[in-house]
mmCIF file of C-alpha atoms in Angstrom:
data_model
loop_
_atom_site.group_PDB
_atom_site.id
_atom_site.type_symbol
_atom_site.label_atom_id
_atom_site.label_comp_id
_atom_site.label_asym_id
_atom_site.label_seq_id
_atom_site.Cartn_x
_atom_site.Cartn_y
_atom_site.Cartn_z
ATOM 1 C CA SER L 1 -29.230 -23.601 17.675
ATOM 2 C CA MET L 2 -29.418 -19.823 17.632
ATOM 3 C CA SER L 3 -28.650 -19.818 13.910
ATOM 4 C CA SER L 4 -31.599 -22.073 13.154
ATOM 5 C CA VAL L 5 -33.861 -19.814 15.233
ATOM 6 C CA LEU L 6 -32.844 -16.933 12.957
ATOM 7 C CA PHE L 7 -32.703 -18.572 9.571
ATOM 8 C CA ASP L 8 -35.756 -20.820 9.906
ATOM 9 C CA LYS L 9 -37.851 -17.662 9.815
ATOM 10 C CA TYR L 10 -37.088 -17.342 6.114
ATOM 11 C CA GLU L 11 -39.071 -19.934 4.269
ATOM 12 C CA GLY L 12 -38.988 -19.965 0.501
ATOM 13 C CA ARG L 13 -35.285 -19.133 0.313
ATOM 14 C CA PRO L 14 -34.868 -20.523 -3.259
ATOM 15 C CA GLN L 15 -37.740 -18.337 -4.456
ATOM 16 C CA LYS L 16 -36.152 -15.263 -2.896
ATOM 17 C CA MET L 17 -32.808 -16.103 -4.457
ATOM 18 C CA ILE L 18 -34.438 -16.488 -7.872
ATOM 19 C CA LEU L 19 -36.307 -13.202 -7.375
ATOM 20 C CA SER L 20 -33.040 -11.433 -6.526
ATOM 21 C CA VAL L 21 -31.403 -12.754 -9.685
ATOM 22 C CA ILE L 22 -34.419 -11.761 -11.799
ATOM 23 C CA LEU L 23 -34.365 -8.234 -10.374
ATOM 24 C CA GLY L 24 -30.658 -8.007 -11.160
ATOM 25 C CA CYS L 25 -31.195 -9.225 -14.724
ATOM 26 C CA VAL L 26 -33.993 -6.718 -15.285
ATOM 27 C CA GLY L 27 -31.786 -3.895 -14.006
ATOM 28 C CA ALA L 28 -28.886 -4.935 -16.208
ATOM 29 C CA LEU L 29 -31.140 -5.206 -19.258
ATOM 30 C CA TYR L 30 -32.650 -1.776 -18.619
ATOM 31 C CA PHE L 31 -29.299 -0.026 -18.298
ATOM 32 C CA TYR L 32 -27.950 -1.902 -21.315
ATOM 33 C CA ILE L 33 -30.882 -0.813 -23.482
ATOM 34 C CA SER L 34 -30.768 2.761 -22.147
ATOM 35 C CA ASP L 35 -27.083 3.196 -22.812
ATOM 36 C CA ASN L 36 -25.496 0.375 -24.808
ATOM 37 C CA PRO L 37 -21.909 -0.147 -23.590
ATOM 38 C CA GLN L 38 -20.772 -0.104 -27.226
ATOM 39 C CA THR L 39 -21.633 3.597 -27.406
ATOM 40 C CA ILE L 40 -19.188 4.450 -24.618
ATOM 41 C CA PRO L 41 -15.525 4.636 -25.706
ATOM 42 C CA ASP L 42 -14.205 4.082 -22.192
ATOM 43 C CA VAL L 43 -16.127 4.981 -19.043
ATOM 44 C CA TYR L 44 -12.835 5.676 -17.263
ATOM 45 C CA GLN L 45 -11.590 8.293 -19.731
ATOM 46 C CA LYS L 46 -11.646 11.755 -18.182
ATOM 47 C CA GLN L 47 -13.805 13.170 -20.969
ATOM 48 C CA ALA L 48 -16.083 10.142 -21.289
ATOM 49 C CA LYS L 49 -19.819 10.705 -21.426
ATOM 50 C CA TRP L 50 -20.718 10.954 -17.759
ATOM 51 C CA ALA L 51 -23.034 13.987 -17.598
ATOM 52 C CA PHE L 52 -26.019 13.143 -15.408
ATOM 53 C CA GLY L 53 -28.408 14.408 -18.108
ATOM 54 C CA GLU L 54 -27.392 11.816 -20.692
ATOM 55 C CA GLY L 55 -28.041 8.113 -21.146
ATOM 56 C CA THR L 56 -28.155 6.043 -17.986
ATOM 57 C CA GLY L 57 -26.731 8.978 -16.037
ATOM 58 C CA ARG L 58 -30.218 10.486 -15.782
ATOM 59 C CA TYR L 59 -31.356 7.552 -13.649
ATOM 60 C CA PHE L 60 -28.247 5.730 -12.506
ATOM 61 C CA PHE L 61 -27.083 8.460 -10.132
ATOM 62 C CA GLY L 62 -30.428 8.316 -8.305
ATOM 63 C CA PHE L 63 -30.258 4.527 -8.269
ATOM 64 C CA VAL L 64 -26.805 4.641 -6.668
ATOM 65 C CA VAL L 65 -27.946 7.103 -3.987
ATOM 66 C CA LEU L 66 -30.928 4.906 -3.063
ATOM 67 C CA LEU L 67 -28.792 1.763 -3.124
ATOM 68 C CA VAL L 68 -26.130 3.218 -0.847
ATOM 69 C CA MET L 69 -28.812 4.471 1.557
ATOM 70 C CA GLN L 70 -30.404 1.020 1.712
ATOM 71 C CA ILE L 71 -27.079 -0.745 2.217
ATOM 72 C CA GLY L 72 -26.183 1.791 4.911
ATOM 73 C CA TYR L 73 -29.437 0.941 6.645
ATOM 74 C CA PHE L 74 -28.770 -2.763 6.859
ATOM 75 C CA ILE L 75 -25.268 -2.104 8.175
ATOM 76 C CA LEU L 76 -26.686 -0.095 11.060
ATOM 77 C CA THR L 77 -29.712 -2.246 11.837
ATOM 78 C CA HIS L 78 -29.636 -4.942 14.498
ATOM 79 C CA HIS L 79 -33.042 -6.438 13.808
ATOM 80 C CA GLU L 80 -32.904 -10.166 13.184
ATOM 81 C CA GLN L 81 -35.819 -10.085 10.773
ATOM 82 C CA ASP L 82 -33.826 -7.939 8.354
ATOM 83 C CA PHE L 83 -31.403 -10.698 7.294
ATOM 84 C CA GLY L 84 -33.514 -11.698 4.291
ATOM 85 C CA TYR L 85 -33.652 -8.044 3.307
ATOM 86 C CA VAL L 86 -29.854 -7.850 3.470
ATOM 87 C CA ARG L 87 -29.483 -10.747 1.057
ATOM 88 C CA MET L 88 -32.001 -9.315 -1.393
ATOM 89 C CA MET L 89 -30.493 -5.826 -1.315
ATOM 90 C CA PHE L 90 -27.006 -7.152 -1.930
ATOM 91 C CA THR L 91 -27.748 -9.919 -4.435
ATOM 92 C CA ALA L 92 -29.971 -7.978 -6.848
ATOM 93 C CA PRO L 93 -27.507 -5.142 -7.619
ATOM 94 C CA ALA L 94 -24.556 -7.559 -7.478
ATOM 95 C CA VAL L 95 -26.091 -9.749 -10.182
ATOM 96 C CA GLY L 96 -27.237 -6.790 -12.283
ATOM 97 C CA LEU L 97 -23.862 -5.052 -12.218
ATOM 98 C CA LEU L 98 -22.019 -8.294 -12.954
ATOM 99 C CA ILE L 99 -24.218 -8.974 -15.986
ATOM 100 C CA TYR L 100 -23.678 -5.446 -17.259
ATOM 101 C CA ARG L 101 -19.912 -5.854 -16.798
ATOM 102 C CA VAL L 102 -19.880 -9.158 -18.673
ATOM 103 C CA ILE L 103 -21.629 -7.461 -21.601
ATOM 104 C CA TYR L 104 -19.277 -4.496 -21.465
ATOM 105 C CA TYR L 105 -16.148 -6.648 -21.196
ATOM 106 C CA TYR L 106 -17.304 -8.887 -24.037
ATOM 107 C CA GLN L 107 -17.703 -5.887 -26.337
ATOM 108 C CA LYS L 108 -14.363 -4.394 -25.271
ATOM 109 C CA GLY L 109 -12.413 -7.670 -25.357
ATOM 110 C CA TYR L 110 -11.743 -7.674 -21.601
ATOM 111 C CA LEU L 111 -13.439 -10.955 -20.677
ATOM 112 C CA LEU L 112 -10.347 -12.438 -19.024
ATOM 113 C CA TYR L 113 -10.462 -9.699 -16.403
ATOM 114 C CA LEU L 114 -13.433 -11.639 -15.048
ATOM 115 C CA ILE L 115 -11.182 -14.434 -13.793
ATOM 116 C CA ASP L 116 -9.396 -12.144 -11.352
ATOM 117 C CA PHE L 117 -9.499 -12.731 -7.605
ATOM 118 C CA CYS L 118 -12.081 -10.034 -6.828
ATOM 119 C CA PHE L 119 -14.711 -11.839 -8.929
ATOM 120 C CA TRP L 120 -13.772 -15.196 -7.429
ATOM 121 C CA SER L 121 -14.281 -13.755 -3.935
ATOM 122 C CA HIS L 122 -17.477 -11.979 -4.972
ATOM 123 C CA PHE L 123 -19.071 -15.277 -6.001
ATOM 124 C CA ALA L 124 -17.806 -16.868 -2.786
ATOM 125 C CA GLY L 125 -19.569 -14.106 -0.862
ATOM 126 C CA LEU L 126 -22.855 -14.693 -2.707
ATOM 127 C CA ARG L 127 -22.481 -18.404 -2.074
ATOM 128 C CA THR L 128 -22.033 -17.721 1.630
ATOM 129 C CA LEU L 129 -25.149 -15.554 1.788
ATOM 130 C CA TRP L 130 -27.420 -18.145 0.207
ATOM 131 C CA LEU L 131 -25.863 -21.544 0.988
ATOM 132 C CA TYR L 132 -24.646 -20.969 4.539
ATOM 133 C CA GLU L 133 -26.301 -24.155 5.838
ATOM 134 C CA ASP L 134 -24.007 -26.291 3.680
ATOM 135 C CA LEU L 135 -20.782 -24.431 4.469
ATOM 136 C CA SER L 136 -18.328 -24.880 7.313
ATOM 137 C CA PHE L 137 -17.508 -22.275 9.928
ATOM 138 C CA ASP L 138 -13.918 -22.134 8.634
ATOM 139 C CA TYR L 139 -15.154 -21.337 5.128
ATOM 140 C CA MET L 140 -17.343 -18.524 6.475
ATOM 141 C CA VAL L 141 -14.296 -17.004 8.140
ATOM 142 C CA ALA L 142 -12.201 -17.541 5.003
ATOM 143 C CA VAL L 143 -14.670 -15.649 2.818
ATOM 144 C CA PHE L 144 -14.875 -12.833 5.373
ATOM 145 C CA ALA L 145 -11.075 -12.602 5.275
ATOM 146 C CA ALA L 146 -10.947 -12.565 1.467
ATOM 147 C CA LEU L 147 -13.625 -9.905 1.011
ATOM 148 C CA ASN L 148 -12.314 -7.587 3.712
ATOM 149 C CA GLY L 149 -8.633 -8.166 2.997
ATOM 150 C CA PRO L 150 -7.297 -8.646 -0.555
ATOM 151 C CA VAL L 151 -10.495 -7.440 -2.246
ATOM 152 C CA GLY L 152 -11.190 -4.365 -0.141
ATOM 153 C CA GLY L 153 -7.516 -3.549 0.356
ATOM 154 C CA ALA L 154 -6.857 -3.713 -3.392
ATOM 155 C CA THR L 155 -8.634 -0.365 -3.741
ATOM 156 C CA PHE L 156 -5.486 1.380 -2.492
ATOM 157 C CA LEU L 157 -3.127 -0.094 -5.092
ATOM 158 C CA LEU L 158 -5.694 0.026 -7.908
ATOM 159 C CA ARG L 159 -6.832 3.499 -6.794
ATOM 160 C CA THR L 160 -10.384 2.324 -7.330
ATOM 161 C CA PRO L 161 -12.609 5.412 -7.665
ATOM 162 C CA MET L 162 -16.141 5.833 -6.390
ATOM 163 C CA LEU L 163 -17.833 6.656 -9.698
ATOM 164 C CA VAL L 164 -21.582 6.960 -10.223
ATOM 165 C CA HIS L 165 -21.983 8.033 -13.854
ATOM 166 C CA ASN L 166 -22.323 4.562 -15.385
ATOM 167 C CA PRO L 167 -23.082 0.994 -14.216
ATOM 168 C CA GLU L 168 -19.670 -0.250 -15.391
ATOM 169 C CA ALA L 169 -17.887 2.557 -13.554
ATOM 170 C CA PHE L 170 -19.867 1.957 -10.352
ATOM 171 C CA GLU L 171 -19.346 -1.814 -10.555
ATOM 172 C CA SER L 172 -15.641 -1.459 -9.701
ATOM 173 C CA PHE L 173 -16.562 0.325 -6.482
ATOM 174 C CA PHE L 174 -19.392 -2.100 -5.686
ATOM 175 C CA LEU L 175 -17.250 -5.164 -6.356
ATOM 176 C CA HIS L 176 -14.439 -4.137 -4.012
ATOM 177 C CA VAL L 177 -16.166 -2.113 -1.310
ATOM 178 C CA VAL L 178 -19.800 -3.103 -0.785
ATOM 179 C CA PRO L 179 -19.053 -6.758 0.166
ATOM 180 C CA MET L 180 -17.129 -5.325 3.111
ATOM 181 C CA TRP L 181 -20.304 -3.590 4.237
ATOM 182 C CA ALA L 182 -22.398 -6.739 3.900
ATOM 183 C CA SER L 183 -19.851 -8.811 5.816
ATOM 184 C CA TYR L 184 -19.758 -6.099 8.490
ATOM 185 C CA SER L 185 -23.503 -6.557 8.951
ATOM 186 C CA LEU L 186 -23.198 -10.343 9.145
ATOM 187 C CA ARG L 187 -20.288 -10.209 11.577
ATOM 188 C CA TRP L 188 -21.476 -7.549 13.995
ATOM 189 C CA ASN L 189 -25.261 -7.736 13.745
ATOM 190 C CA TRP L 190 -25.550 -11.513 13.557
ATOM 191 C CA GLY L 191 -22.068 -12.685 14.553
ATOM 192 C CA GLU L 192 -23.143 -15.189 17.168
ATOM 193 C CA MET L 193 -25.751 -16.647 14.851
ATOM 194 C CA PHE L 194 -24.158 -16.414 11.406
ATOM 195 C CA PHE L 195 -20.555 -17.128 12.368
ATOM 196 C CA GLN L 196 -21.608 -18.937 15.572
ATOM 197 C CA ILE L 197 -18.826 -17.262 17.526
ATOM 198 C CA LYS L 198 -18.644 -15.165 20.654
ATOM 199 C CA ARG L 199 -15.964 -12.854 22.018
ATOM 200 C CA ASP L 200 -14.110 -15.682 23.783
ATOM 201 C CA ASP L 201 -13.825 -18.042 20.816
ATOM 202 C CA ILE L 202 -12.996 -15.724 17.919
ATOM 203 C CA PRO L 203 -10.407 -17.346 15.637
ATOM 204 C CA SER L 204 -6.906 -15.991 16.106
ATOM 205 C CA ILE L 205 -5.320 -13.741 13.488
ATOM 206 C CA ARG L 206 -3.098 -16.600 12.367
ATOM 207 C CA LYS L 207 -6.027 -19.017 11.949
ATOM 208 C CA THR L 208 -8.102 -16.461 10.087
ATOM 209 C CA VAL L 209 -5.274 -15.625 7.690
ATOM 210 C CA TRP L 210 -4.595 -19.318 7.131
ATOM 211 C CA ALA L 211 -8.261 -20.048 6.412
ATOM 212 C CA GLY L 212 -8.550 -17.149 3.957
ATOM 213 C CA PHE L 213 -5.318 -18.056 2.214
ATOM 214 C CA THR L 214 -5.799 -21.819 1.886
ATOM 215 C CA MET L 215 -9.567 -22.010 1.347
ATOM 216 C CA VAL L 216 -10.199 -19.017 -0.912
ATOM 217 C CA TYR L 217 -6.990 -17.416 -2.159
ATOM 218 C CA LEU L 218 -4.741 -20.403 -2.926
ATOM 219 C CA PRO L 219 -7.247 -22.312 -5.118
ATOM 220 C CA TRP L 220 -7.673 -19.175 -7.218
ATOM 221 C CA ALA L 221 -3.935 -18.382 -7.379
ATOM 222 C CA LEU L 222 -2.963 -21.856 -8.566
ATOM 223 C CA SER L 223 -5.771 -21.979 -11.134
ATOM 224 C CA TYR L 224 -4.984 -18.488 -12.391
ATOM 225 C CA GLY L 225 -1.249 -19.197 -12.546
ATOM 226 C CA VAL L 226 -1.698 -22.371 -14.584
ATOM 227 C CA PHE L 227 -4.161 -20.698 -16.959
ATOM 228 C CA VAL L 228 -2.021 -17.606 -17.617
ATOM 229 C CA SER L 229 1.094 -19.775 -18.002
ATOM 230 C CA LEU L 230 -0.639 -21.673 -20.800
ATOM 231 C CA GLN L 231 -2.529 -18.698 -22.262
ATOM 232 C CA PRO L 232 -0.107 -17.911 -25.154
ATOM 233 C CA TYR L 233 -0.655 -21.448 -26.439
ATOM 234 C CA LEU L 234 -4.453 -21.536 -26.150
ATOM 235 C CA PRO L 235 -6.015 -20.627 -29.534
ATOM 236 C CA VAL L 236 -9.103 -18.644 -28.517
ATOM 237 C CA VAL L 237 -7.692 -16.690 -25.566
ATOM 238 C CA ALA L 238 -4.015 -16.326 -26.551
ATOM 239 C CA ASN L 239 -4.258 -12.624 -27.375
ATOM 240 C CA MET L 240 -6.888 -11.610 -24.834
ATOM 241 C CA GLU L 241 -5.853 -9.099 -22.170
ATOM 242 C CA THR L 242 -5.649 -10.013 -18.459
ATOM 243 C CA LEU L 243 -4.942 -8.057 -15.304
ATOM 244 C CA PHE L 244 -1.474 -9.616 -15.398
ATOM 245 C CA ASP L 245 -0.897 -7.893 -18.768
ATOM 246 C CA TRP L 246 -2.028 -4.604 -17.261
ATOM 247 C CA TYR L 247 0.560 -4.846 -14.491
ATOM 248 C CA ALA L 248 3.388 -6.471 -16.448
ATOM 249 C CA TYR L 249 3.069 -4.620 -19.764
ATOM 250 C CA GLY L 250 0.761 -1.688 -19.105
ATOM 251 C CA GLY L 251 -1.940 -3.359 -21.212
ATOM 252 C CA LYS L 252 -2.217 -6.040 -23.855
ATOM 253 C CA PRO L 253 1.098 -6.470 -25.720
ATOM 254 C CA THR L 254 1.026 -5.914 -29.479
ATOM 255 C CA GLU L 255 2.339 -9.457 -29.768
ATOM 256 C CA ARG L 256 3.552 -11.972 -27.216
ATOM 257 C CA THR L 257 7.240 -12.436 -27.993
ATOM 258 C CA ASP L 258 8.612 -13.493 -24.584
ATOM 259 C CA PRO L 259 10.354 -16.878 -24.581
ATOM 260 C CA LEU L 260 8.532 -19.480 -22.486
ATOM 261 C CA HIS L 261 10.936 -19.294 -19.534
ATOM 262 C CA ILE L 262 10.671 -15.477 -19.384
ATOM 263 C CA TRP L 263 6.902 -15.618 -19.653
ATOM 264 C CA LEU L 264 6.622 -18.186 -16.857
ATOM 265 C CA LEU L 265 9.027 -16.189 -14.677
ATOM 266 C CA LYS L 266 6.928 -13.034 -15.082
ATOM 267 C CA VAL L 267 3.670 -14.860 -14.368
ATOM 268 C CA TRP L 268 4.815 -16.529 -11.167
ATOM 269 C CA VAL L 269 6.742 -13.516 -9.864
ATOM 270 C CA TYR L 270 3.573 -11.507 -10.391
ATOM 271 C CA LEU L 271 1.594 -14.090 -8.438
ATOM 272 C CA LEU L 272 4.210 -14.123 -5.681
ATOM 273 C CA VAL L 273 3.919 -10.358 -5.261
ATOM 274 C CA HIS L 274 0.149 -10.680 -5.496
ATOM 275 C CA ALA L 275 0.194 -13.323 -2.736
ATOM 276 C CA ILE L 276 2.325 -11.117 -0.479
ATOM 277 C CA MET L 277 -0.033 -8.164 -0.884
ATOM 278 C CA ALA L 278 -3.036 -10.465 -0.432
ATOM 279 C CA THR L 279 -1.559 -11.809 2.796
ATOM 280 C CA GLN L 280 -1.170 -8.357 4.306
ATOM 281 C CA GLY L 281 -4.799 -7.754 3.350
ATOM 282 C CA LEU L 282 -5.798 -10.991 5.062
ATOM 283 C CA VAL L 283 -4.034 -9.796 8.213
ATOM 284 C CA ALA L 284 -6.083 -6.580 8.129
ATOM 285 C CA ALA L 285 -9.250 -8.652 7.702
ATOM 286 C CA ALA L 286 -8.263 -10.960 10.573
ATOM 287 C CA MET L 287 -7.783 -7.924 12.815
ATOM 288 C CA SER L 288 -11.177 -6.644 11.673
ATOM 289 C CA LEU L 289 -12.802 -9.948 12.633
ATOM 290 C CA GLN L 290 -11.505 -9.478 16.180
ATOM 291 C CA TYR L 291 -12.852 -6.016 16.978
ATOM 292 C CA GLN L 292 -15.737 -3.996 15.576
ATOM 293 C CA GLU L 293 -13.835 -0.727 15.990
ATOM 294 C CA VAL L 294 -10.977 -2.046 13.864
ATOM 295 C CA HIS L 295 -13.374 -3.254 11.175
ATOM 296 C CA THR L 296 -15.062 0.155 11.132
ATOM 297 C CA VAL L 297 -11.754 1.990 10.752
ATOM 298 C CA TRP L 298 -10.670 -0.332 7.910
ATOM 299 C CA ILE L 299 -13.932 0.223 6.041
ATOM 300 C CA VAL L 300 -13.697 3.987 6.527
ATOM 301 C CA CYS L 301 -10.099 4.042 5.237
ATOM 302 C CA VAL L 302 -11.130 2.123 2.101
ATOM 303 C CA LEU L 303 -14.150 4.363 1.610
ATOM 304 C CA VAL L 304 -12.126 7.565 1.975
ATOM 305 C CA GLY L 305 -9.558 6.261 -0.522
ATOM 306 C CA THR L 306 -12.189 5.451 -3.151
ATOM 307 C CA ALA L 307 -13.996 8.751 -2.585
ATOM 308 C CA SER L 308 -10.732 10.653 -2.995
ATOM 309 C CA SER L 309 -9.963 8.855 -6.260
ATOM 310 C CA GLY L 310 -13.502 9.503 -7.485
ATOM 311 C CA MET L 311 -13.288 13.214 -6.687
ATOM 312 C CA SER L 312 -9.995 13.402 -8.563
ATOM 313 C CA PHE L 313 -11.587 11.768 -11.604
ATOM 314 C CA TYR L 314 -14.564 14.124 -11.754
ATOM 315 C CA TYR L 315 -12.482 17.196 -10.988
ATOM 316 C CA ALA L 316 -10.142 16.365 -13.870
ATOM 317 C CA SER L 317 -13.140 15.703 -16.122
ATOM 318 C CA LEU L 318 -14.486 19.194 -15.502
ATOM 319 C CA ASP L 319 -11.223 20.829 -16.518
ATOM 320 C CA PRO L 320 -9.276 19.056 -19.299
ATOM 321 C CA ASP L 321 -6.197 21.156 -18.490
ATOM 322 C CA VAL L 322 -6.011 19.825 -14.949
ATOM 323 C CA ASP L 323 -4.619 16.418 -14.090
ATOM 324 C CA VAL L 324 -4.898 15.602 -10.404
ATOM 325 C CA GLU L 325 -3.900 11.956 -10.785
ATOM 326 C CA PRO L 326 -0.538 11.039 -9.190
ATOM 327 C CA GLU L 327 2.351 10.366 -11.546
ATOM 328 C CA ASP L 328 3.046 6.993 -9.974
ATOM 329 C CA LYS L 329 -0.243 5.393 -8.935
ATOM 330 C CA LEU L 330 1.443 2.340 -7.435
ATOM 331 C CA ILE L 331 3.645 4.365 -5.073
ATOM 332 C CA THR L 332 0.708 6.579 -4.129
ATOM 333 C CA GLY L 333 -1.415 3.489 -3.496
ATOM 334 C CA LEU L 334 1.260 1.985 -1.263
ATOM 335 C CA LYS L 335 1.466 5.232 0.715
ATOM 336 C CA ASP L 336 -2.313 5.327 1.160
ATOM 337 C CA CYS L 337 -2.272 1.699 2.253
ATOM 338 C CA GLY L 338 0.482 2.509 4.761
ATOM 339 C CA ILE L 339 -1.551 5.370 6.225
ATOM 340 C CA ALA L 340 -4.557 3.061 6.563
ATOM 341 C CA TRP L 341 -2.355 0.554 8.384
ATOM 342 C CA ILE L 342 -1.287 3.202 10.879
ATOM 343 C CA PHE L 343 -4.924 3.873 11.764
ATOM 344 C CA MET L 344 -5.576 0.130 11.912
ATOM 345 C CA LEU L 345 -2.672 -0.641 14.231
ATOM 346 C CA VAL L 346 -3.488 2.223 16.587
ATOM 347 C CA THR L 347 -7.132 1.143 16.765
ATOM 348 C CA TYR L 348 -6.196 -2.507 17.239
ATOM 349 C CA ALA L 349 -3.760 -1.637 20.044
ATOM 350 C CA TYR L 350 -6.465 0.402 21.766
ATOM 351 C CA CYS L 351 -9.018 -2.433 21.470
ATOM 352 C CA TRP L 352 -6.513 -5.028 22.616
ATOM 353 C CA TRP L 353 -5.712 -2.905 25.660
ATOM 354 C CA LYS L 354 -9.368 -2.125 26.369
ATOM 355 C CA TYR L 355 -10.802 -5.621 26.000
ATOM 356 C CA GLY L 356 -7.647 -7.468 27.007
ATOM 357 C CA MET L 357 -7.376 -5.570 30.294
ATOM 358 C CA LYS L 358 -11.058 -6.107 31.000
ATOM 359 C CA LYS L 359 -10.723 -9.826 30.349
ATOM 360 C CA SER L 360 -7.649 -10.029 32.572
ATOM 361 C CA LYS L 361 -9.437 -8.294 35.432
ATOM 362 C CA GLU L 362 -12.456 -10.577 35.064
ATOM 363 C CA GLY L 363 -10.121 -13.578 35.073
#
């Protein structure tokens, strides 16, 4: 098959995977030693230590610039021999940043944030990159939908900023945005070989959404729901903060006093809302799978949103008397998401007309 022609060129895949992980571990260790996360009160505070002349900032900013340039290169390239390079360039920083975040979260007491959907999808993406031979076509599509939909689209509601002053700060951007770039490369540079699909047999929007929801999202949602439902009664993790706490209580409650039925109601209503928002993200991803122009517009919208949030953060950090953050981040995030959808729908309509008319005439 065409896929075997491409992938058989890369012998020693386990060794390359191990090398990527080692490089990531070395990077994480270096940044940890250079600027121990314990010394940083909160990398998201406006007046946190983020000057580029201190700690990891002296080197991390340059690292980010080089990384983004390299990732931009493999998005634009169409050379088959660069696939192994794509995996290495994505895996090494992904592993390094994840390790750094685990250390940081452990010291801050945020470890249960690591069970959120974005991390689940991130590992699914890494699994797809390295174990593609053992995975089904439907699973490939499902992971594409998860990374480009709920994960990338979450940047609007979370107002994820593009920050470059610290590995932990940059990890939020990398986790949500960069997998979209990698999947863009796999879909549009090696679509016929990696996904084994052509223009005429692209899965429908409905099938793509269904695959993403049932194969990636639903297993996480049910597992997460059961765990959080039982959390108040689990000795070690009962008082640990989760993303659910952040949304439902604005952070970890001083003490968990909700009766069981109220607690369960809050947990599953939260997951219901989460599932609705995830589904609209899956629809955006399914539209992106159909047309390259739509995928490009979606990525640009996400990138502009994160850049805007990042600029607001740094601008406010320069002047403590200025607060450029919106009063209601959720409403602002929904508005930004709505604007992105307008661009998406217009682009999709144009592509549908352009390619649909051409196909009709050929038929």
